[in-house]
C-alpha cells in the first residue's frame, strides 16, 4: 500500500463531503445503493488526496476483507433458513414460543435467544439463522415484523459487542490488559438492561408505529410449504429443529471450551476446525437437508430447488456489504477515523466517557463495530492515564468502547445494509429501526458503564 498523509482539515472535509453526497444519492435521488456507496468511497478518496492507485487498492481490499467469510455465511444462512422454513421448522418454533411465552412475551424470548447466540456466533450468521423465527411469529400473529425482529437484533448486537468470546471485546480487553472474567461479568450486567430497552421496549414502539409486513422472500417460501408438501407430511419435532439450529452454537462453544480445559487438548485441533463458523454452519445446513428435508418427505430435487431459490436475493446483499467494505477501508486507510478519535480523546472528560466518544466517532466515520473497537482501544491504550486504572475500571472502559462502537450505525456499516435487505425496507425506515436499536444499545451501555465507573473508582 502506498504511503499517504493529509491534513486533518482536508480529511474532515472529505468525510463530510462524501457522507453528504451518499445520503443525497440514496435518500433524495434514490439511486441504487451499491452505486451510491461506491461513488461516495471514490469521492472521499479523491477529496482527501489519496493517490489513484491507493484508492483502487483500498477499495479492492475493502471488498475482499469484508466478504472473506461473510459471503459464505450469507449463502449458507439463506439456504439453511429456507430449509428450516419450508420444512415447517420455523412454524414449529413460532408455535412453541407462542404457546410457551404467549404472544406478548415472545419478543422477550427472541431477545434472550439473540443474546445467548450472539456471544459465540458471528452477528451475521446468528441473524441469518434466527431471523426466520421472528418472521414466522410475525406471519402467524399478523403483526409488524419489528415487534419480533428488533428484540432479536438487540440481543445479537449485545452478545456480539459486550460479552466475550466474540472477537471485539476480547481484542479490546487484550489491548487494555484487562482479565476477560471482569469483562464477561460486567458485559452481562450491563447487557441485559440494554437488551430490554433496545429490544422488547423499542420493538413494541416501532411495531406499533411502523406497520412492516413479512418480507416477500419469506412469503414465497411459505407458498412453497404448500406446494412442496407431501402426503401425510408431519412437522418436525421442536427439539430436532432447535438441535439443528443450535448446532453451530454448540460446536463453536465446544471449540472455546476445548482451548481452556486440559483433558480436551488432544482433540482441540479437530474441535477448532468444526467450530469454525463457516464449517459449523455448513454442517448444520447438511443436517437440515437430511433431517428436516429428506426424512420429512422431500426429494433431493425439491431440496435443491428450495436452496437455489433462496440464493436469488443474496447477490444484492453481498453487493451492499461489499460497498460498505469499500467505504470503511477508504475512511480507515485515509486516517479519518484516527483524526476524529484523537480530537475527542483530548477533551477534559472522565476516561469512561472519553472512551465512549472516541469509539462512537470512529464508528460513525468507519462503520464496522469490530474495527471501531480496535481503533478506539488503540487510541485509549496509548494514553498514559490508562496505566493507573484498576482491573474493574479497565473493564468499564472496555464496555464503554463496545458501547460507542455499537451506537450510531448508518450507511457505512455492512450490518445496516444486511438488515435493510432482509427486512425489504427503505433506508429511511432502517434508520428509524436498525439505527435506533444500535444507538439505544450504545447509550444504555455507556450509562451502565459510567455508573459502574463511579462505583469502582
GROMACS .gro file of C-alpha atoms in nm:
model
  457
    1UNK     CA    1   0.000   0.000   0.000
    2UNK     CA    2   0.132   0.348  -0.092
    3UNK     CA    3   0.223   0.592   0.185
    4UNK     CA    4  -0.033   0.868   0.229
    5UNK     CA    5  -0.087   1.161   0.464
    6UNK     CA    6  -0.329   1.452   0.457
    7UNK     CA    7  -0.407   1.742   0.688
    8UNK     CA    8  -0.683   1.687   0.947
    9UNK     CA    9  -0.885   1.967   0.790
   10UNK     CA   10  -0.879   1.802   0.449
   11UNK     CA   11  -0.968   1.463   0.596
   12UNK     CA   12  -1.268   1.604   0.781
   13UNK     CA   13  -1.383   1.795   0.472
   14UNK     CA   14  -1.352   1.483   0.256
   15UNK     CA   15  -1.551   1.272   0.501
   16UNK     CA   16  -1.831   1.529   0.535
   17UNK     CA   17  -1.849   1.576   0.159
   18UNK     CA   18  -1.861   1.201   0.093
   19UNK     CA   19  -2.131   1.136   0.352
   20UNK     CA   20  -2.341   1.431   0.232
   21UNK     CA   21  -2.330   1.304  -0.127
   22UNK     CA   22  -2.401   0.947  -0.017
   23UNK     CA   23  -2.710   1.047   0.182
   24UNK     CA   24  -2.829   1.272  -0.102
   25UNK     CA   25  -2.792   0.997  -0.362
   26UNK     CA   26  -2.966   0.733  -0.152
   27UNK     CA   27  -3.243   0.931   0.019
   28UNK     CA   28  -3.324   1.202  -0.237
   29UNK     CA   29  -3.213   1.068  -0.576
   30UNK     CA   30  -3.292   0.708  -0.471
   31UNK     CA   31  -3.007   0.570  -0.681
   32UNK     CA   32  -2.911   0.203  -0.646
   33UNK     CA   33  -2.740   0.188  -0.302
   34UNK     CA   34  -2.430  -0.002  -0.416
   35UNK     CA   35  -2.358   0.259  -0.685
   36UNK     CA   36  -2.413   0.536  -0.430
   37UNK     CA   37  -2.181   0.376  -0.172
   38UNK     CA   38  -1.907   0.305  -0.424
   39UNK     CA   39  -1.933   0.660  -0.563
   40UNK     CA   40  -1.911   0.803  -0.210
   41UNK     CA   41  -1.597   0.600  -0.138
   42UNK     CA   42  -1.437   0.729  -0.458
   43UNK     CA   43  -1.531   1.090  -0.379
   44UNK     CA   44  -1.385   1.069  -0.028
   45UNK     CA   45  -1.062   0.917  -0.159
   46UNK     CA   46  -1.026   1.187  -0.425
   47UNK     CA   47  -1.129   1.470  -0.190
   48UNK     CA   48  -0.865   1.384   0.071
   49UNK     CA   49  -0.597   1.346  -0.197
   50UNK     CA   50  -0.534   0.971  -0.191
   51UNK     CA   51  -0.331   0.853  -0.494
   52UNK     CA   52  -0.540   0.684  -0.764
   53UNK     CA   53  -0.365   0.351  -0.720
   54UNK     CA   54  -0.416   0.362  -0.343
   55UNK     CA   55  -0.788   0.433  -0.388
   56UNK     CA   56  -0.829   0.133  -0.618
   57UNK     CA   57  -0.621  -0.097  -0.393
   58UNK     CA   58  -0.802   0.019  -0.079
   59UNK     CA   59  -1.147  -0.040  -0.231
   60UNK     CA   60  -1.042  -0.384  -0.356
   61UNK     CA   61  -0.905  -0.473  -0.013
   62UNK     CA   62  -1.226  -0.349   0.146
   63UNK     CA   63  -1.434  -0.584  -0.068
   64UNK     CA   64  -1.203  -0.883  -0.019
   65UNK     CA   65  -1.164  -0.843   0.355
   66UNK     CA   66  -1.532  -0.775   0.418
   67UNK     CA   67  -1.657  -1.066   0.209
   68UNK     CA   68  -1.385  -1.307   0.321
   69UNK     CA   69  -1.628  -1.518   0.523
   70UNK     CA   70  -1.949  -1.315   0.528
   71UNK     CA   71  -2.034  -1.409   0.168
   72UNK     CA   72  -2.020  -1.779   0.254
   73UNK     CA   73  -2.218  -1.725   0.574
   74UNK     CA   74  -2.485  -1.536   0.382
   75UNK     CA   75  -2.518  -1.817   0.128
   76UNK     CA   76  -2.526  -2.096   0.384
   77UNK     CA   77  -2.754  -1.900   0.614
   78UNK     CA   78  -3.000  -1.832   0.334
   79UNK     CA   79  -3.011  -2.198   0.232
   80UNK     CA   80  -3.044  -2.322   0.589
   81UNK     CA   81  -3.315  -2.066   0.660
   82UNK     CA   82  -3.510  -2.177   0.353
   83UNK     CA   83  -3.496  -2.544   0.458
   84UNK     CA   84  -3.594  -2.453   0.813
   85UNK     CA   85  -3.890  -2.259   0.683
   86UNK     CA   86  -4.020  -2.485   0.405
   87UNK     CA   87  -3.992  -2.797   0.622
   88UNK     CA   88  -4.216  -2.634   0.882
   89UNK     CA   89  -3.929  -2.586   1.131
   90UNK     CA   90  -3.992  -2.214   1.167
   91UNK     CA   91  -4.361  -2.283   1.217
   92UNK     CA   92  -4.279  -2.530   1.493
   93UNK     CA   93  -4.052  -2.282   1.674
   94UNK     CA   94  -4.302  -1.999   1.631
   95UNK     CA   95  -4.592  -2.207   1.766
   96UNK     CA   96  -4.386  -2.338   2.058
   97UNK     CA   97  -4.260  -1.993   2.159
   98UNK     CA   98  -4.609  -1.850   2.140
   99UNK     CA   99  -4.754  -2.139   2.340
  100UNK     CA  100  -4.477  -2.122   2.599
  101UNK     CA  101  -4.437  -1.746   2.643
  102UNK     CA  102  -4.756  -1.613   2.491
  103UNK     CA  103  -4.784  -1.353   2.217
  104UNK     CA  104  -4.690  -1.067   2.450
  105UNK     CA  105  -4.372  -1.232   2.580
  106UNK     CA  106  -4.240  -1.374   2.250
  107UNK     CA  107  -4.019  -1.064   2.191
  108UNK     CA  108  -3.850  -1.127   2.526
  109UNK     CA  109  -3.779  -1.487   2.431
  110UNK     CA  110  -3.626  -1.372   2.100
  111UNK     CA  111  -3.414  -1.108   2.276
  112UNK     CA  112  -3.274  -1.363   2.522
  113UNK     CA  113  -3.213  -1.612   2.242
  114UNK     CA  114  -3.025  -1.347   2.045
  115UNK     CA  115  -2.817  -1.252   2.348
  116UNK     CA  116  -2.710  -1.613   2.408
  117UNK     CA  117  -2.644  -1.693   2.044
  118UNK     CA  118  -2.461  -1.363   1.988
  119UNK     CA  119  -2.184  -1.447   2.237
  120UNK     CA  120  -2.006  -1.722   2.045
  121UNK     CA  121  -2.156  -1.681   1.694
  122UNK     CA  122  -2.079  -1.405   1.444
  123UNK     CA  123  -2.358  -1.148   1.429
  124UNK     CA  124  -2.433  -1.212   1.061
  125UNK     CA  125  -2.461  -1.589   1.095
  126UNK     CA  126  -2.672  -1.563   1.412
  127UNK     CA  127  -2.907  -1.319   1.239
  128UNK     CA  128  -2.942  -1.531   0.927
  129UNK     CA  129  -3.014  -1.844   1.134
  130UNK     CA  130  -3.270  -1.688   1.369
  131UNK     CA  131  -3.446  -1.418   1.164
  132UNK     CA  132  -3.686  -1.671   1.002
  133UNK     CA  133  -3.817  -1.744   1.353
  134UNK     CA  134  -3.903  -1.375   1.405
  135UNK     CA  135  -4.065  -1.363   1.062
  136UNK     CA  136  -4.256  -1.683   1.137
  137UNK     CA  137  -4.407  -1.540   1.456
  138UNK     CA  138  -4.490  -1.212   1.279
  139UNK     CA  139  -4.656  -1.410   1.000
  140UNK     CA  140  -4.867  -1.605   1.248
  141UNK     CA  141  -4.969  -1.304   1.459
  142UNK     CA  142  -5.014  -1.072   1.157
  143UNK     CA  143  -4.812  -0.803   1.337
  144UNK     CA  144  -4.532  -0.581   1.208
  145UNK     CA  145  -4.202  -0.769   1.185
  146UNK     CA  146  -4.041  -0.506   1.409
  147UNK     CA  147  -4.226  -0.640   1.714
  148UNK     CA  148  -4.008  -0.950   1.695
  149UNK     CA  149  -3.705  -0.868   1.478
  150UNK     CA  150  -3.581  -0.571   1.683
  151UNK     CA  151  -3.558  -0.770   2.012
  152UNK     CA  152  -3.369  -1.041   1.823
  153UNK     CA  153  -3.133  -0.784   1.669
  154UNK     CA  154  -3.074  -0.619   2.007
  155UNK     CA  155  -2.986  -0.948   2.174
  156UNK     CA  156  -2.747  -1.042   1.894
  157UNK     CA  157  -2.582  -0.697   1.893
  158UNK     CA  158  -2.519  -0.703   2.269
  159UNK     CA  159  -2.390  -1.059   2.270
  160UNK     CA  160  -2.162  -0.968   1.980
  161UNK     CA  161  -2.019  -0.645   2.127
  162UNK     CA  162  -2.032  -0.674   2.506
  163UNK     CA  163  -1.963  -1.033   2.603
  164UNK     CA  164  -1.659  -1.248   2.513
  165UNK     CA  165  -1.574  -1.478   2.338
  166UNK     CA  166  -1.673  -1.258   2.043
  167UNK     CA  167  -1.364  -1.101   1.881
  168UNK     CA  168  -1.438  -0.735   1.956
  169UNK     CA  169  -1.443  -0.731   2.338
  170UNK     CA  170  -1.168  -0.994   2.353
  171UNK     CA  171  -0.941  -0.776   2.139
  172UNK     CA  172  -1.017  -0.461   2.343
  173UNK     CA  173  -0.954  -0.648   2.669
  174UNK     CA  174  -0.619  -0.771   2.540
  175UNK     CA  175  -0.513  -0.421   2.430
  176UNK     CA  176  -0.609  -0.274   2.768
  177UNK     CA  177  -0.463  -0.569   2.965
  178UNK     CA  178  -0.785  -0.650   3.150
  179UNK     CA  179  -0.891  -1.000   3.251
  180UNK     CA  180  -1.182  -1.139   3.048
  181UNK     CA  181  -1.370  -1.254   3.358
  182UNK     CA  182  -1.431  -0.890   3.458
  183UNK     CA  183  -1.549  -0.803   3.107
  184UNK     CA  184  -1.784  -1.103   3.091
  185UNK     CA  185  -1.946  -1.023   3.429
  186UNK     CA  186  -1.981  -0.652   3.356
  187UNK     CA  187  -2.094  -0.720   2.999
  188UNK     CA  188  -2.381  -0.940   3.122
  189UNK     CA  189  -2.483  -0.697   3.400
  190UNK     CA  190  -2.498  -0.402   3.159
  191UNK     CA  191  -2.602  -0.600   2.853
  192UNK     CA  192  -2.930  -0.734   2.995
  193UNK     CA  193  -3.084  -0.386   3.062
  194UNK     CA  194  -2.958  -0.271   2.722
  195UNK     CA  195  -3.131  -0.568   2.558
  196UNK     CA  196  -3.456  -0.490   2.737
  197UNK     CA  197  -3.461  -0.123   2.636
  198UNK     CA  198  -3.334  -0.164   2.279
  199UNK     CA  199  -3.522  -0.492   2.227
  200UNK     CA  200  -3.877  -0.557   2.354
  201UNK     CA  201  -3.944  -0.194   2.452
  202UNK     CA  202  -3.819  -0.038   2.127
  203UNK     CA  203  -3.969  -0.328   1.928
  204UNK     CA  204  -4.313  -0.256   2.071
  205UNK     CA  205  -4.283   0.115   1.989
  206UNK     CA  206  -4.152   0.056   1.637
  207UNK     CA  207  -4.401  -0.223   1.569
  208UNK     CA  208  -4.691  -0.002   1.677
  209UNK     CA  209  -4.582   0.292   1.461
  210UNK     CA  210  -4.433   0.120   1.155
  211UNK     CA  211  -4.651  -0.148   1.001
  212UNK     CA  212  -4.397  -0.354   0.811
  213UNK     CA  213  -4.525  -0.684   0.668
  214UNK     CA  214  -4.331  -1.009   0.648
  215UNK     CA  215  -4.078  -0.986   0.358
  216UNK     CA  216  -4.181  -1.125   0.020
  217UNK     CA  217  -3.895  -1.376   0.022
  218UNK     CA  218  -4.041  -1.531   0.338
  219UNK     CA  219  -4.391  -1.535   0.188
  220UNK     CA  220  -4.257  -1.707  -0.124
  221UNK     CA  221  -4.111  -1.981   0.094
  222UNK     CA  222  -4.442  -2.003   0.282
  223UNK     CA  223  -4.610  -2.072  -0.052
  224UNK     CA  224  -4.352  -2.342  -0.124
  225UNK     CA  225  -4.454  -2.509   0.204
  226UNK     CA  226  -4.791  -2.576   0.047
  227UNK     CA  227  -4.656  -2.651  -0.300
  228UNK     CA  228  -4.390  -2.893  -0.176
  229UNK     CA  229  -4.582  -3.068   0.099
  230UNK     CA  230  -4.605  -3.440   0.055
  231UNK     CA  231  -4.898  -3.652   0.159
  232UNK     CA  232  -4.924  -3.712   0.535
  233UNK     CA  233  -4.616  -3.496   0.592
  234UNK     CA  234  -4.554  -3.435   0.962
  235UNK     CA  235  -4.395  -3.128   1.112
  236UNK     CA  236  -4.051  -3.190   1.268
  237UNK     CA  237  -4.025  -3.200   1.645
  238UNK     CA  238  -3.934  -2.887   1.836
  239UNK     CA  239  -3.624  -3.047   1.989
  240UNK     CA  240  -3.499  -3.162   1.648
  241UNK     CA  241  -3.540  -2.814   1.498
  242UNK     CA  242  -3.376  -2.645   1.796
  243UNK     CA  243  -3.093  -2.901   1.800
  244UNK     CA  244  -3.009  -2.845   1.432
  245UNK     CA  245  -3.045  -2.467   1.465
  246UNK     CA  246  -2.815  -2.452   1.768
  247UNK     CA  247  -2.560  -2.700   1.628
  248UNK     CA  248  -2.326  -2.419   1.512
  249UNK     CA  249  -2.351  -2.258   1.856
  250UNK     CA  250  -2.269  -2.589   2.026
  251UNK     CA  251  -1.967  -2.653   1.802
  252UNK     CA  252  -1.829  -2.301   1.849
  253UNK     CA  253  -1.871  -2.316   2.227
  254UNK     CA  254  -1.710  -2.662   2.233
  255UNK     CA  255  -1.414  -2.517   2.047
  256UNK     CA  256  -1.378  -2.240   2.306
  257UNK     CA  257  -1.407  -2.481   2.599
  258UNK     CA  258  -1.153  -2.721   2.448
  259UNK     CA  259  -0.890  -2.447   2.441
  260UNK     CA  260  -0.928  -2.400   2.819
  261UNK     CA  261  -0.984  -2.747   2.965
  262UNK     CA  262  -0.659  -2.951   2.977
  263UNK     CA  263  -0.803  -3.300   2.917
  264UNK     CA  264  -0.962  -3.180   2.590
  265UNK     CA  265  -0.629  -3.063   2.444
  266UNK     CA  266  -0.573  -3.376   2.228
  267UNK     CA  267  -0.896  -3.319   2.033
  268UNK     CA  268  -0.873  -2.939   2.033
  269UNK     CA  269  -0.749  -2.912   1.670
  270UNK     CA  270  -1.049  -3.115   1.549
  271UNK     CA  271  -1.292  -2.912   1.759
  272UNK     CA  272  -1.130  -2.591   1.639
  273UNK     CA  273  -1.193  -2.700   1.281
  274UNK     CA  274  -1.554  -2.800   1.348
  275UNK     CA  275  -1.611  -2.480   1.549
  276UNK     CA  276  -1.512  -2.250   1.264
  277UNK     CA  277  -1.835  -2.058   1.185
  278UNK     CA  278  -1.832  -2.149   0.816
  279UNK     CA  279  -1.779  -2.522   0.887
  280UNK     CA  280  -2.029  -2.524   1.174
  281UNK     CA  281  -2.299  -2.360   0.960
  282UNK     CA  282  -2.224  -2.598   0.670
  283UNK     CA  283  -2.273  -2.899   0.899
  284UNK     CA  284  -2.598  -2.751   1.029
  285UNK     CA  285  -2.720  -2.697   0.672
  286UNK     CA  286  -2.635  -3.056   0.576
  287UNK     CA  287  -2.817  -3.186   0.884
  288UNK     CA  288  -3.113  -2.968   0.792
  289UNK     CA  289  -3.117  -3.110   0.439
  290UNK     CA  290  -3.140  -3.466   0.572
  291UNK     CA  291  -3.337  -3.448   0.898
  292UNK     CA  292  -3.574  -3.165   0.801
  293UNK     CA  293  -3.584  -3.237   0.431
  294UNK     CA  294  -3.530  -3.595   0.317
  295UNK     CA  295  -3.667  -3.755   0.634
  296UNK     CA  296  -3.962  -3.520   0.612
  297UNK     CA  297  -4.066  -3.646   0.268
  298UNK     CA  298  -3.882  -3.405   0.037
  299UNK     CA  299  -3.682  -3.531  -0.260
  300UNK     CA  300  -3.325  -3.424  -0.336
  301UNK     CA  301  -3.462  -3.226  -0.630
  302UNK     CA  302  -3.710  -3.045  -0.403
  303UNK     CA  303  -3.435  -2.954  -0.157
  304UNK     CA  304  -3.202  -2.839  -0.434
  305UNK     CA  305  -3.471  -2.614  -0.584
  306UNK     CA  306  -3.558  -2.469  -0.244
  307UNK     CA  307  -3.193  -2.393  -0.165
  308UNK     CA  308  -3.123  -2.249  -0.511
  309UNK     CA  309  -3.430  -2.025  -0.496
  310UNK     CA  310  -3.317  -1.892  -0.157
  311UNK     CA  311  -2.995  -1.758  -0.314
  312UNK     CA  312  -3.172  -1.522  -0.555
  313UNK     CA  313  -3.168  -1.234  -0.307
  314UNK     CA  314  -2.809  -1.295  -0.191
  315UNK     CA  315  -2.648  -1.105  -0.478
  316UNK     CA  316  -2.791  -0.773  -0.367
  317UNK     CA  317  -2.696  -0.838  -0.004
  318UNK     CA  318  -2.338  -0.929  -0.098
  319UNK     CA  319  -2.304  -0.618  -0.317
  320UNK     CA  320  -2.433  -0.388  -0.043
  321UNK     CA  321  -2.199  -0.537   0.216
  322UNK     CA  322  -1.903  -0.516  -0.024
  323UNK     CA  323  -1.989  -0.149  -0.085
  324UNK     CA  324  -1.984  -0.090   0.289
  325UNK     CA  325  -1.642  -0.258   0.298
  326UNK     CA  326  -1.510  -0.022   0.029
  327UNK     CA  327  -1.631   0.284   0.219
  328UNK     CA  328  -1.499   0.154   0.551
  329UNK     CA  329  -1.146   0.094   0.422
  330UNK     CA  330  -1.131   0.429   0.243
  331UNK     CA  331  -1.219   0.600   0.572
  332UNK     CA  332  -0.985   0.381   0.773
  333UNK     CA  333  -0.679   0.399   0.546
  334UNK     CA  334  -0.716   0.771   0.482
  335UNK     CA  335  -0.675   0.838   0.857
  336UNK     CA  336  -1.019   0.997   0.909
  337UNK     CA  337  -1.112   0.766   1.199
  338UNK     CA  338  -0.790   0.838   1.385
  339UNK     CA  339  -0.821   1.215   1.338
  340UNK     CA  340  -1.173   1.221   1.479
  341UNK     CA  341  -1.080   0.987   1.762
  342UNK     CA  342  -0.774   1.188   1.871
  343UNK     CA  343  -0.977   1.510   1.874
  344UNK     CA  344  -1.240   1.364   2.107
  345UNK     CA  345  -0.969   1.199   2.317
  346UNK     CA  346  -0.827   1.541   2.407
  347UNK     CA  347  -1.147   1.662   2.576
  348UNK     CA  348  -1.144   1.711   2.959
  349UNK     CA  349  -1.390   1.435   3.049
  350UNK     CA  350  -1.386   1.118   3.264
  351UNK     CA  351  -1.194   0.840   3.093
  352UNK     CA  352  -1.504   0.622   3.057
  353UNK     CA  353  -1.685   0.898   2.864
  354UNK     CA  354  -1.376   0.969   2.654
  355UNK     CA  355  -1.353   0.601   2.561
  356UNK     CA  356  -1.718   0.600   2.452
  357UNK     CA  357  -1.683   0.919   2.245
  358UNK     CA  358  -1.366   0.801   2.073
  359UNK     CA  359  -1.529   0.471   1.977
  360UNK     CA  360  -1.851   0.646   1.870
  361UNK     CA  361  -1.669   0.893   1.645
  362UNK     CA  362  -1.465   0.615   1.486
  363UNK     CA  363  -1.787   0.413   1.447
  364UNK     CA  364  -1.958   0.699   1.264
  365UNK     CA  365  -1.661   0.752   1.035
  366UNK     CA  366  -1.550   0.391   0.978
  367UNK     CA  367  -1.867   0.181   1.016
  368UNK     CA  368  -1.754  -0.162   1.136
  369UNK     CA  369  -1.813  -0.224   1.508
  370UNK     CA  370  -1.512  -0.454   1.539
  371UNK     CA  371  -1.283  -0.210   1.356
  372UNK     CA  372  -1.417   0.077   1.567
  373UNK     CA  373  -1.343  -0.115   1.886
  374UNK     CA  374  -0.994  -0.196   1.762
  375UNK     CA  375  -0.907   0.162   1.662
  376UNK     CA  376  -1.063   0.315   1.974
  377UNK     CA  377  -0.884   0.067   2.202
  378UNK     CA  378  -0.554   0.156   2.033
  379UNK     CA  379  -0.612   0.528   2.094
  380UNK     CA  380  -0.722   0.479   2.457
  381UNK     CA  381  -0.443   0.231   2.532
  382UNK     CA  382  -0.187   0.491   2.418
  383UNK     CA  383  -0.299   0.740   2.685
  384UNK     CA  384  -0.067   0.749   2.991
  385UNK     CA  385  -0.358   0.765   3.238
  386UNK     CA  386  -0.472   0.416   3.139
  387UNK     CA  387  -0.180   0.252   3.323
  388UNK     CA  388  -0.309   0.382   3.658
  389UNK     CA  389  -0.652   0.218   3.632
  390UNK     CA  390  -0.766  -0.095   3.820
  391UNK     CA  391  -0.896  -0.410   3.652
  392UNK     CA  392  -1.257  -0.315   3.726
  393UNK     CA  393  -1.203   0.033   3.584
  394UNK     CA  394  -1.045  -0.115   3.273
  395UNK     CA  395  -1.346  -0.345   3.237
  396UNK     CA  396  -1.578  -0.043   3.240
  397UNK     CA  397  -1.356   0.119   2.974
  398UNK     CA  398  -1.393  -0.197   2.766
  399UNK     CA  399  -1.774  -0.182   2.786
  400UNK     CA  400  -1.766   0.193   2.711
  401UNK     CA  401  -1.565   0.127   2.395
  402UNK     CA  402  -1.803  -0.153   2.296
  403UNK     CA  403  -2.098   0.081   2.354
  404UNK     CA  404  -1.953   0.359   2.139
  405UNK     CA  405  -1.860   0.112   1.866
  406UNK     CA  406  -2.219  -0.018   1.858
  407UNK     CA  407  -2.412   0.310   1.859
  408UNK     CA  408  -2.493   0.527   1.555
  409UNK     CA  409  -2.477   0.257   1.287
  410UNK     CA  410  -2.564   0.407   0.949
  411UNK     CA  411  -2.497   0.376   0.576
  412UNK     CA  412  -2.127   0.285   0.604
  413UNK     CA  413  -2.198  -0.021   0.823
  414UNK     CA  414  -2.247  -0.356   0.649
  415UNK     CA  415  -2.498  -0.454   0.919
  416UNK     CA  416  -2.718  -0.161   0.814
  417UNK     CA  417  -2.743  -0.296   0.461
  418UNK     CA  418  -2.786  -0.656   0.573
  419UNK     CA  419  -3.086  -0.568   0.789
  420UNK     CA  420  -3.232  -0.345   0.516
  421UNK     CA  421  -3.210  -0.627   0.262
  422UNK     CA  422  -3.352  -0.891   0.494
  423UNK     CA  423  -3.645  -0.673   0.600
  424UNK     CA  424  -3.701  -0.540   0.245
  425UNK     CA  425  -3.741  -0.182   0.367
  426UNK     CA  426  -3.609   0.155   0.253
  427UNK     CA  427  -3.312   0.338   0.405
  428UNK     CA  428  -3.528   0.588   0.597
  429UNK     CA  429  -3.719   0.311   0.773
  430UNK     CA  430  -3.396   0.128   0.851
  431UNK     CA  431  -3.258   0.443   1.014
  432UNK     CA  432  -3.569   0.455   1.235
  433UNK     CA  433  -3.538   0.090   1.337
  434UNK     CA  434  -3.190  -0.063   1.295
  435UNK     CA  435  -3.000   0.260   1.370
  436UNK     CA  436  -3.231   0.344   1.662
  437UNK     CA  437  -3.180  -0.005   1.807
  438UNK     CA  438  -2.799   0.008   1.776
  439UNK     CA  439  -2.791   0.359   1.923
  440UNK     CA  440  -3.007   0.263   2.221
  441UNK     CA  441  -2.778  -0.035   2.288
  442UNK     CA  442  -2.480   0.201   2.293
  443UNK     CA  443  -2.647   0.469   2.506
  444UNK     CA  444  -2.777   0.226   2.770
  445UNK     CA  445  -2.435   0.061   2.763
  446UNK     CA  446  -2.247   0.384   2.836
  447UNK     CA  447  -2.494   0.479   3.111
  448UNK     CA  448  -2.430   0.143   3.276
  449UNK     CA  449  -2.053   0.169   3.225
  450UNK     CA  450  -2.050   0.523   3.372
  451UNK     CA  451  -2.243   0.414   3.681
  452UNK     CA  452  -2.004   0.119   3.723
  453UNK     CA  453  -1.706   0.354   3.674
  454UNK     CA  454  -1.806   0.581   3.962
  455UNK     CA  455  -1.888   0.281   4.183
  456UNK     CA  456  -1.547   0.115   4.137
  457UNK     CA  457  -1.341   0.437   4.127
   0.00000   0.00000   0.00000
